[in-house]
Amino acid sequence: GEDVEQSLFLSVREGDSSVINCTYTDSSSTYLYWYKQEPGAGLQLLTYIFSNMDMKQDQRLTVLLNKKDKHLSLRIADTQTGDSAIYFCAESFMNTGFQKLVFGTGTRLLVSP
Amino acid sequence: NAGVTQTPKFQVLKTGQSMTLQCAQDMNHNSMYWYRQDPGMGLRLIYYSASEGTTDKGEVPNGYNVSRLNKREFSLRLESAAPSQTSVYFCASREGGATEAFFGQGTRLTVV
Protein backbone atom coordinates (compact mmCIF):
# COMPACT_ATOMS: atom_id res chain seq x y z
CA GLY A 1 0.00 0.00 0.00
CA GLU A 2 0.99 3.60 -0.29
CA ASP A 3 2.04 5.67 2.69
CA VAL A 4 3.94 8.94 2.81
CA GLU A 5 5.24 10.22 6.14
CA GLN A 6 6.66 13.52 7.31
CA SER A 7 7.41 15.12 10.63
CA LEU A 8 4.71 17.60 11.64
CA PHE A 9 6.72 20.68 12.65
CA LEU A 10 10.00 22.42 11.95
CA SER A 11 11.13 25.71 13.44
CA VAL A 12 14.16 27.64 12.15
CA ARG A 13 15.60 31.14 12.36
CA GLU A 14 15.65 33.45 9.39
CA GLY A 15 18.80 32.96 7.32
CA ASP A 16 19.32 29.35 8.43
CA SER A 17 18.81 26.36 6.16
CA SER A 18 15.67 24.25 6.57
CA VAL A 19 15.57 20.53 5.82
CA ILE A 20 12.20 18.83 5.54
CA ASN A 21 12.19 15.05 5.33
CA CYS A 22 9.77 12.55 3.86
CA THR A 23 9.60 8.78 3.58
CA TYR A 24 7.41 6.85 1.18
CA THR A 25 6.61 3.21 0.65
CA ASP A 26 5.72 2.63 -2.99
CA SER A 27 8.85 1.67 -4.89
CA SER A 28 7.15 2.17 -8.26
CA SER A 29 6.87 5.95 -7.82
CA THR A 30 7.50 7.83 -11.04
CA TYR A 31 7.67 11.36 -9.66
CA LEU A 32 8.07 12.80 -6.19
CA TYR A 33 6.93 16.30 -5.38
CA TRP A 34 7.13 19.09 -2.89
CA TYR A 35 4.08 21.32 -2.58
CA LYS A 36 3.71 24.47 -0.48
CA GLN A 37 0.50 25.59 1.20
CA GLU A 38 0.19 29.09 2.61
CA PRO A 39 -2.56 29.87 5.15
CA GLY A 40 -6.05 29.72 3.67
CA ALA A 41 -4.78 28.77 0.23
CA GLY A 42 -4.54 25.73 -1.99
CA LEU A 43 -1.37 23.83 -2.75
CA GLN A 44 1.26 25.12 -5.14
CA LEU A 45 3.94 22.97 -6.71
CA LEU A 46 7.41 23.98 -5.52
CA THR A 47 9.52 21.40 -7.25
CA TYR A 48 9.55 17.77 -8.29
CA ILE A 49 12.08 15.07 -9.03
CA PHE A 50 11.88 12.14 -11.37
CA SER A 51 12.45 8.82 -9.63
CA ASN A 52 15.66 8.03 -11.53
CA MET A 53 17.37 11.20 -10.28
CA ASP A 54 19.31 11.64 -7.05
CA MET A 55 19.29 15.38 -6.74
CA LYS A 56 17.67 18.45 -8.18
CA GLN A 57 18.56 22.05 -7.46
CA ASP A 58 16.34 25.02 -8.19
CA GLN A 59 17.59 28.36 -6.81
CA ARG A 60 17.27 28.10 -2.99
CA LEU A 61 15.69 24.64 -3.15
CA THR A 62 17.59 21.35 -3.21
CA VAL A 63 15.78 18.03 -3.44
CA LEU A 64 17.60 14.83 -2.51
CA LEU A 65 16.20 11.41 -3.31
CA ASN A 66 17.49 8.17 -1.79
CA LYS A 67 15.54 5.56 -3.68
CA LYS A 68 17.05 2.64 -1.76
CA ASP A 69 15.80 4.03 1.56
CA LYS A 70 12.69 5.61 -0.01
CA HIS A 71 13.66 8.94 1.51
CA LEU A 72 13.08 12.38 0.03
CA SER A 73 14.26 15.69 1.47
CA LEU A 74 13.78 19.35 0.67
CA ARG A 75 16.45 21.82 1.69
CA ILE A 76 15.64 25.52 1.66
CA ALA A 77 18.75 27.68 1.81
CA ASP A 78 18.69 31.11 3.50
CA THR A 79 15.18 30.54 4.84
CA GLN A 80 12.99 33.66 4.93
CA THR A 81 9.88 34.49 6.98
CA GLY A 82 7.90 34.24 3.74
CA ASP A 83 8.83 30.56 3.60
CA SER A 84 6.63 29.89 6.63
CA ALA A 85 3.96 27.49 5.35
CA ILE A 86 3.00 23.83 5.29
CA TYR A 87 5.13 21.69 2.99
CA PHE A 88 3.72 18.49 1.53
CA CYS A 89 5.66 15.65 0.06
CA ALA A 90 3.76 13.62 -2.56
CA GLU A 91 4.42 10.61 -4.74
CA SER A 92 2.93 9.71 -8.08
CA PHE A 93 2.70 6.12 -9.24
CA MET A 94 0.70 4.02 -11.65
CA ASN A 95 -2.19 2.10 -10.13
CA THR A 96 -4.62 0.14 -12.32
CA GLY A 97 -3.82 2.31 -15.32
CA PHE A 98 -4.15 5.61 -13.47
CA GLN A 99 -1.48 7.92 -12.11
CA LYS A 100 -2.34 8.19 -8.43
CA LEU A 101 -1.06 11.11 -6.37
CA VAL A 102 -0.59 10.43 -2.65
CA PHE A 103 0.36 13.10 -0.14
CA GLY A 104 2.15 13.07 3.17
CA THR A 105 0.87 14.58 6.39
CA GLY A 106 2.57 17.93 5.76
CA THR A 107 5.34 19.69 7.72
CA ARG A 108 4.55 23.09 9.19
CA LEU A 109 7.64 25.28 8.81
CA LEU A 110 7.86 28.27 11.11
CA VAL A 111 10.58 30.81 10.39
CA SER A 112 11.32 33.29 13.14
CA PRO A 113 13.14 36.60 12.63
CA ASN B 1 -6.73 31.90 -16.70
CA ALA B 2 -8.87 30.44 -13.91
CA GLY B 3 -7.21 27.01 -13.48
CA VAL B 4 -9.24 24.99 -10.96
CA THR B 5 -12.29 26.68 -9.46
CA GLN B 6 -14.13 25.33 -6.44
CA THR B 7 -17.46 26.50 -5.07
CA PRO B 8 -18.47 27.31 -2.43
CA LYS B 9 -15.45 28.54 -0.45
CA PHE B 10 -17.18 28.09 2.91
CA GLN B 11 -20.21 26.08 4.00
CA VAL B 12 -21.89 25.18 7.27
CA LEU B 13 -24.26 22.21 7.26
CA LYS B 14 -26.42 20.59 9.89
CA THR B 15 -25.98 16.87 10.48
CA GLY B 16 -28.03 14.96 7.95
CA GLN B 17 -28.17 17.70 5.32
CA SER B 18 -26.90 17.08 1.83
CA MET B 19 -24.83 19.23 -0.46
CA THR B 20 -22.66 19.13 -3.56
CA LEU B 21 -19.20 20.65 -3.82
CA GLN B 22 -18.46 21.86 -7.30
CA CYS B 23 -15.14 21.79 -9.11
CA ALA B 24 -14.33 22.93 -12.63
CA GLN B 25 -11.04 23.15 -14.54
CA ASP B 26 -10.34 24.96 -17.78
CA MET B 27 -7.05 23.24 -18.69
CA ASN B 28 -8.56 20.32 -20.61
CA HIS B 29 -7.11 17.84 -18.12
CA ASN B 30 -8.24 14.24 -18.10
CA SER B 31 -7.46 13.43 -14.46
CA MET B 32 -9.30 15.02 -11.57
CA TYR B 33 -9.14 14.36 -7.83
CA TRP B 34 -10.98 15.16 -4.61
CA TYR B 35 -8.99 15.31 -1.37
CA ARG B 36 -9.85 16.21 2.18
CA GLN B 37 -7.35 17.91 4.48
CA ASP B 38 -7.45 17.36 8.22
CA PRO B 39 -4.90 18.53 10.82
CA GLY B 40 -2.02 16.08 11.21
CA MET B 41 -3.35 13.82 8.46
CA GLY B 42 -2.30 15.62 5.32
CA LEU B 43 -4.40 15.26 2.20
CA ARG B 44 -6.34 12.05 1.84
CA LEU B 45 -7.77 11.00 -1.48
CA ILE B 46 -11.55 10.61 -1.52
CA TYR B 47 -12.26 9.86 -5.17
CA TYR B 48 -10.54 10.34 -8.48
CA SER B 49 -11.48 10.34 -12.12
CA ALA B 50 -9.17 9.28 -14.93
CA SER B 51 -11.43 10.65 -17.64
CA GLU B 52 -14.93 11.83 -18.40
CA GLY B 53 -17.47 9.28 -17.25
CA THR B 54 -15.09 7.24 -15.06
CA THR B 55 -14.60 7.49 -11.30
CA ASP B 56 -12.81 5.38 -8.70
CA LYS B 57 -12.60 5.27 -4.93
CA GLY B 58 -9.60 6.63 -3.14
CA GLU B 59 -8.49 6.14 0.43
CA VAL B 60 -11.55 7.55 2.26
CA PRO B 61 -14.65 7.30 0.01
CA ASN B 62 -17.28 6.40 2.61
CA GLY B 63 -20.04 8.99 2.92
CA TYR B 64 -19.28 10.58 -0.45
CA ASN B 65 -20.32 10.23 -4.07
CA VAL B 66 -18.85 11.85 -7.13
CA SER B 67 -19.90 12.67 -10.63
CA ARG B 68 -17.80 13.36 -13.75
CA LEU B 69 -20.39 14.18 -16.38
CA ASN B 70 -17.99 16.09 -18.61
CA LYS B 71 -14.29 16.77 -18.90
CA ARG B 72 -14.41 20.12 -17.09
CA GLU B 73 -16.40 19.29 -13.98
CA PHE B 74 -15.98 16.85 -11.11
CA SER B 75 -18.48 17.22 -8.27
CA LEU B 76 -18.42 15.74 -4.77
CA ARG B 77 -21.70 15.02 -3.01
CA LEU B 78 -22.39 14.46 0.67
CA GLU B 79 -25.77 12.73 0.89
CA SER B 80 -26.14 12.92 4.68
CA ALA B 81 -23.48 15.09 6.27
CA ALA B 82 -21.84 14.01 9.51
CA PRO B 83 -19.60 15.98 11.91
CA SER B 84 -16.69 13.69 10.90
CA GLN B 85 -16.91 15.25 7.44
CA THR B 86 -15.90 18.65 8.81
CA SER B 87 -12.77 19.34 6.81
CA VAL B 88 -11.21 21.38 4.05
CA TYR B 89 -11.88 19.85 0.64
CA PHE B 90 -9.55 20.30 -2.31
CA CYS B 91 -10.13 19.51 -5.93
CA ALA B 92 -7.14 19.00 -8.23
CA SER B 93 -6.57 18.22 -11.88
CA ARG B 94 -3.65 17.22 -14.07
CA GLU B 95 -2.96 15.77 -17.45
CA GLY B 96 -2.46 12.00 -17.35
CA GLY B 97 1.29 11.58 -17.35
CA ALA B 98 2.22 15.16 -16.52
CA THR B 99 4.16 16.27 -13.53
CA GLU B 100 2.13 19.04 -11.95
CA ALA B 101 -1.30 18.76 -10.36
CA PHE B 102 -3.19 22.04 -10.07
CA PHE B 103 -5.28 22.69 -6.99
CA GLY B 104 -8.36 24.75 -6.29
CA GLN B 105 -8.48 27.15 -3.35
CA GLY B 106 -10.44 24.70 -1.20
CA THR B 107 -13.88 24.50 0.39
CA ARG B 108 -14.01 24.78 4.16
CA LEU B 109 -16.95 22.66 5.33
CA THR B 110 -18.27 22.57 8.88
CA VAL B 111 -20.93 20.06 9.89
CA VAL B 112 -22.67 20.87 13.17
mmCIF file of N, CA and C in Angstrom, chain A residues 2-3 8 30-31 33 35 37 39-46 48 50 86 88 91-106, chain B residues 31-33 35 37-38 40-45 48-51 56-59 88 90 92 94 96-106 108:
data_model
loop_
_atom_site.group_PDB
_atom_site.id
_atom_site.type_symbol
_atom_site.label_atom_id
_atom_site.label_comp_id
_atom_site.label_asym_id
_atom_site.label_seq_id
_atom_site.Cartn_x
_atom_site.Cartn_y
_atom_site.Cartn_z
ATOM 1 N N GLU A 2 0.220 2.377 -0.240
ATOM 2 C CA GLU A 2 0.985 3.600 -0.293
ATOM 3 C C GLU A 2 0.895 4.350 1.021
ATOM 4 N N ASP A 3 2.000 4.911 1.463
ATOM 5 C CA ASP A 3 2.037 5.667 2.687
ATOM 6 C C ASP A 3 3.191 6.648 2.565
ATOM 7 N N LEU A 8 5.792 16.624 11.666
ATOM 8 C CA LEU A 8 4.711 17.596 11.635
ATOM 9 C C LEU A 8 5.189 19.047 11.708
ATOM 10 N N THR A 30 6.886 7.257 -9.852
ATOM 11 C CA THR A 30 7.503 7.834 -11.042
ATOM 12 C C THR A 30 8.037 9.226 -10.754
ATOM 13 N N TYR A 31 7.253 10.012 -10.049
ATOM 14 C CA TYR A 31 7.669 11.358 -9.661
ATOM 15 C C TYR A 31 7.434 11.546 -8.171
ATOM 16 N N TYR A 33 7.203 14.865 -5.329
ATOM 17 C CA TYR A 33 6.931 16.296 -5.383
ATOM 18 C C TYR A 33 7.066 16.947 -4.006
ATOM 19 N N TYR A 35 5.074 20.265 -2.442
ATOM 20 C CA TYR A 35 4.076 21.319 -2.584
ATOM 21 C C TYR A 35 4.126 22.220 -1.357
ATOM 22 N N GLN A 37 1.834 25.057 0.932
ATOM 23 C CA GLN A 37 0.503 25.585 1.204
ATOM 24 C C GLN A 37 0.613 26.744 2.174
ATOM 25 N N PRO A 39 -1.299 29.860 4.395
ATOM 26 C CA PRO A 39 -2.559 29.867 5.145
ATOM 27 C C PRO A 39 -3.761 30.236 4.277
ATOM 28 N N GLY A 40 -4.798 29.428 4.374
ATOM 29 C CA GLY A 40 -6.050 29.720 3.672
ATOM 30 C C GLY A 40 -5.997 29.522 2.170
ATOM 31 N N ALA A 41 -4.940 28.908 1.678
ATOM 32 C CA ALA A 41 -4.783 28.769 0.228
ATOM 33 C C ALA A 41 -4.699 27.300 -0.164
ATOM 34 N N GLY A 42 -4.741 27.067 -1.467
ATOM 35 C CA GLY A 42 -4.544 25.727 -1.988
ATOM 36 C C GLY A 42 -3.070 25.389 -2.044
ATOM 37 N N LEU A 43 -2.749 24.284 -2.677
ATOM 38 C CA LEU A 43 -1.370 23.832 -2.753
ATOM 39 C C LEU A 43 -0.741 24.300 -4.057
ATOM 40 N N GLN A 44 0.518 24.716 -3.951
ATOM 41 C CA GLN A 44 1.259 25.117 -5.144
ATOM 42 C C GLN A 44 2.496 24.250 -5.271
ATOM 43 N N LEU A 45 2.768 23.803 -6.484
ATOM 44 C CA LEU A 45 3.941 22.971 -6.713
ATOM 45 C C LEU A 45 5.203 23.814 -6.552
ATOM 46 N N LEU A 46 6.120 23.316 -5.697
ATOM 47 C CA LEU A 46 7.410 23.980 -5.519
ATOM 48 C C LEU A 46 8.439 23.406 -6.474
ATOM 49 N N TYR A 48 9.780 19.207 -8.204
ATOM 50 C CA TYR A 48 9.551 17.770 -8.289
ATOM 51 C C TYR A 48 10.840 17.110 -8.769
ATOM 52 N N PHE A 50 12.206 13.413 -10.737
ATOM 53 C CA PHE A 50 11.879 12.140 -11.375
ATOM 54 C C PHE A 50 12.575 11.039 -10.589
ATOM 55 N N ILE A 86 3.001 25.292 5.157
ATOM 56 C CA ILE A 86 3.003 23.834 5.294
ATOM 57 C C ILE A 86 3.567 23.253 4.000
ATOM 58 N N PHE A 88 4.193 19.858 1.742
ATOM 59 C CA PHE A 88 3.719 18.492 1.529
ATOM 60 C C PHE A 88 4.627 17.765 0.549
ATOM 61 N N GLU A 91 3.877 11.530 -3.756
ATOM 62 C CA GLU A 91 4.420 10.614 -4.740
ATOM 63 C C GLU A 91 3.350 10.272 -5.764
ATOM 64 N N SER A 92 3.820 10.069 -6.985
ATOM 65 C CA SER A 92 2.934 9.709 -8.080
ATOM 66 C C SER A 92 3.345 8.336 -8.589
ATOM 67 N N PHE A 93 2.384 7.446 -8.745
ATOM 68 C CA PHE A 93 2.697 6.117 -9.242
ATOM 69 C C PHE A 93 1.488 5.562 -9.977
ATOM 70 N N MET A 94 1.765 4.600 -10.842
ATOM 71 C CA MET A 94 0.697 4.016 -11.646
ATOM 72 C C MET A 94 -0.049 2.963 -10.831
ATOM 73 N N ASN A 95 -1.343 3.073 -10.838
ATOM 74 C CA ASN A 95 -2.185 2.098 -10.127
ATOM 75 C C ASN A 95 -3.395 1.804 -10.998
ATOM 76 N N THR A 96 -3.522 0.581 -11.429
ATOM 77 C CA THR A 96 -4.618 0.143 -12.315
ATOM 78 C C THR A 96 -4.826 1.118 -13.465
ATOM 79 N N GLY A 97 -3.738 1.471 -14.136
ATOM 80 C CA GLY A 97 -3.815 2.309 -15.318
ATOM 81 C C GLY A 97 -4.004 3.789 -15.045
ATOM 82 N N PHE A 98 -3.935 4.211 -13.811
ATOM 83 C CA PHE A 98 -4.150 5.612 -13.468
ATOM 84 C C PHE A 98 -2.992 6.098 -12.621
ATOM 85 N N GLN A 99 -2.554 7.335 -12.900
ATOM 86 C CA GLN A 99 -1.477 7.921 -12.106
ATOM 87 C C GLN A 99 -2.049 8.469 -10.800
ATOM 88 N N LYS A 100 -1.865 7.725 -9.728
ATOM 89 C CA LYS A 100 -2.340 8.194 -8.427
ATOM 90 C C LYS A 100 -1.353 9.208 -7.849
ATOM 91 N N LEU A 101 -1.858 10.063 -7.002
ATOM 92 C CA LEU A 101 -1.060 11.108 -6.370
ATOM 93 C C LEU A 101 -1.360 11.055 -4.878
ATOM 94 N N VAL A 102 -0.395 10.633 -4.087
ATOM 95 C CA VAL A 102 -0.588 10.429 -2.651
ATOM 96 C C VAL A 102 0.281 11.401 -1.884
ATOM 97 N N PHE A 103 -0.316 12.057 -0.898
ATOM 98 C CA PHE A 103 0.362 13.102 -0.136
ATOM 99 C C PHE A 103 0.748 12.642 1.256
ATOM 100 N N GLY A 104 1.781 13.263 1.789
ATOM 101 C CA GLY A 104 2.152 13.068 3.174
ATOM 102 C C GLY A 104 1.306 13.930 4.086
ATOM 103 N N THR A 105 1.636 13.873 5.377
ATOM 104 C CA THR A 105 0.867 14.577 6.391
ATOM 105 C C THR A 105 1.138 16.072 6.395
ATOM 106 N N GLY A 106 2.233 16.498 5.763
ATOM 107 C CA GLY A 106 2.570 17.926 5.759
ATOM 108 C C GLY A 106 3.471 18.284 6.921
ATOM 109 N N SER B 31 -7.407 13.943 -15.835
ATOM 110 C CA SER B 31 -7.461 13.426 -14.462
ATOM 111 C C SER B 31 -7.916 14.498 -13.480
ATOM 112 N N MET B 32 -8.853 14.103 -12.618
ATOM 113 C CA MET B 32 -9.302 15.015 -11.565
ATOM 114 C C MET B 32 -9.410 14.248 -10.248
ATOM 115 N N TYR B 33 -9.237 14.967 -9.151
ATOM 116 C CA TYR B 33 -9.143 14.358 -7.826
ATOM 117 C C TYR B 33 -9.938 15.192 -6.804
ATOM 118 N N TYR B 35 -9.695 15.624 -2.604
ATOM 119 C CA TYR B 35 -8.989 15.315 -1.366
ATOM 120 C C TYR B 35 -9.684 16.023 -0.207
ATOM 121 N N GLN B 37 -8.517 17.576 3.683
ATOM 122 C CA GLN B 37 -7.353 17.912 4.477
ATOM 123 C C GLN B 37 -7.769 18.090 5.924
ATOM 124 N N ASP B 38 -7.175 17.292 6.781
ATOM 125 C CA ASP B 38 -7.446 17.360 8.217
ATOM 126 C C ASP B 38 -6.129 17.539 8.958
ATOM 127 N N GLY B 40 -2.863 17.228 10.868
ATOM 128 C CA GLY B 40 -2.023 16.083 11.210
ATOM 129 C C GLY B 40 -2.211 14.870 10.317
ATOM 130 N N MET B 41 -3.102 14.977 9.324
ATOM 131 C CA MET B 41 -3.349 13.819 8.461
ATOM 132 C C MET B 41 -3.076 14.116 7.000
ATOM 133 N N GLY B 42 -2.632 15.301 6.704
ATOM 134 C CA GLY B 42 -2.302 15.615 5.321
ATOM 135 C C GLY B 42 -3.522 15.622 4.427
ATOM 136 N N LEU B 43 -3.312 15.343 3.163
ATOM 137 C CA LEU B 43 -4.400 15.256 2.201
ATOM 138 C C LEU B 43 -4.704 13.785 1.950
ATOM 139 N N ARG B 44 -5.950 13.433 2.098
ATOM 140 C CA ARG B 44 -6.345 12.050 1.841
ATOM 141 C C ARG B 44 -7.279 12.025 0.639
ATOM 142 N N LEU B 45 -7.025 11.082 -0.234
ATOM 143 C CA LEU B 45 -7.767 11.002 -1.485
ATOM 144 C C LEU B 45 -9.136 10.393 -1.246
ATOM 145 N N TYR B 48 -11.226 9.770 -7.343
ATOM 146 C CA TYR B 48 -10.537 10.342 -8.481
ATOM 147 C C TYR B 48 -11.233 9.902 -9.767
ATOM 148 N N SER B 49 -10.879 10.619 -10.832
ATOM 149 C CA SER B 49 -11.485 10.336 -12.125
ATOM 150 C C SER B 49 -10.398 10.408 -13.189
ATOM 151 N N ALA B 50 -10.211 9.321 -13.907
ATOM 152 C CA ALA B 50 -9.169 9.278 -14.934
ATOM 153 C C ALA B 50 -9.617 9.973 -16.215
ATOM 154 N N SER B 51 -10.925 10.009 -16.430
ATOM 155 C CA SER B 51 -11.429 10.649 -17.645
ATOM 156 C C SER B 51 -12.931 10.853 -17.489
ATOM 157 N N ASP B 56 -13.280 6.474 -9.549
ATOM 158 C CA ASP B 56 -12.813 5.380 -8.695
ATOM 159 C C ASP B 56 -12.619 5.866 -7.278
ATOM 160 N N LYS B 57 -12.756 4.929 -6.335
ATOM 161 C CA LYS B 57 -12.604 5.268 -4.928
ATOM 162 C C LYS B 57 -11.136 5.468 -4.580
ATOM 163 N N GLY B 58 -10.931 6.417 -3.679
ATOM 164 C CA GLY B 58 -9.603 6.627 -3.142
ATOM 165 C C GLY B 58 -9.482 5.989 -1.784
ATOM 166 N N GLU B 59 -8.785 6.670 -0.890
ATOM 167 C CA GLU B 59 -8.491 6.143 0.430
ATOM 168 C C GLU B 59 -9.671 6.220 1.384
ATOM 169 N N VAL B 88 -11.431 20.535 5.213
ATOM 170 C CA VAL B 88 -11.212 21.381 4.046
ATOM 171 C C VAL B 88 -11.066 20.463 2.840
ATOM 172 N N PHE B 90 -10.288 19.790 -1.161
ATOM 173 C CA PHE B 90 -9.550 20.301 -2.311
ATOM 174 C C PHE B 90 -9.821 19.452 -3.535
ATOM 175 N N ALA B 92 -8.371 18.827 -7.461
ATOM 176 C CA ALA B 92 -7.143 19.001 -8.235
ATOM 177 C C ALA B 92 -7.335 18.367 -9.603
ATOM 178 N N ARG B 94 -4.912 17.242 -13.324
ATOM 179 C CA ARG B 94 -3.651 17.222 -14.066
ATOM 180 C C ARG B 94 -3.835 16.381 -15.313
ATOM 181 N N GLY B 96 -2.777 13.371 -17.742
ATOM 182 C CA GLY B 96 -2.461 12.004 -17.346
ATOM 183 C C GLY B 96 -1.050 11.746 -16.877
ATOM 184 N N GLY B 97 -0.072 11.926 -17.742
ATOM 185 C CA GLY B 97 1.288 11.579 -17.354
ATOM 186 C C GLY B 97 2.106 12.772 -16.949
ATOM 187 N N ALA B 98 1.477 13.910 -16.783
ATOM 188 C CA ALA B 98 2.217 15.158 -16.522
ATOM 189 C C ALA B 98 2.697 15.213 -15.087
ATOM 190 N N THR B 99 3.565 16.144 -14.846
ATOM 191 C CA THR B 99 4.159 16.266 -13.530
ATOM 192 C C THR B 99 3.267 17.015 -12.558
ATOM 193 N N GLU B 100 2.779 18.173 -12.937
ATOM 194 C CA GLU B 100 2.134 19.036 -11.953
ATOM 195 C C GLU B 100 0.636 18.809 -11.865
ATOM 196 N N ALA B 101 0.128 18.727 -10.635
ATOM 197 C CA ALA B 101 -1.300 18.759 -10.362
ATOM 198 C C ALA B 101 -1.655 20.169 -9.910
ATOM 199 N N PHE B 102 -2.751 20.684 -10.412
ATOM 200 C CA PHE B 102 -3.190 22.036 -10.070
ATOM 201 C C PHE B 102 -4.353 21.931 -9.092
ATOM 202 N N PHE B 103 -4.296 22.758 -8.054
ATOM 203 C CA PHE B 103 -5.285 22.689 -6.990
ATOM 204 C C PHE B 103 -6.203 23.902 -6.986
ATOM 205 N N GLY B 104 -7.458 23.661 -6.587
ATOM 206 C CA GLY B 104 -8.361 24.750 -6.294
ATOM 207 C C GLY B 104 -8.016 25.368 -4.947
ATOM 208 N N GLN B 105 -8.741 26.421 -4.591
ATOM 209 C CA GLN B 105 -8.481 27.148 -3.346
ATOM 210 C C GLN B 105 -9.071 26.457 -2.128
ATOM 211 N N GLY B 106 -9.892 25.457 -2.333
ATOM 212 C CA GLY B 106 -10.439 24.705 -1.204
ATOM 213 C C GLY B 106 -11.834 25.153 -0.801
ATOM 214 N N ARG B 108 -14.034 25.074 2.721
ATOM 215 C CA ARG B 108 -14.010 24.782 4.165
ATOM 216 C C ARG B 108 -15.421 24.433 4.603
#
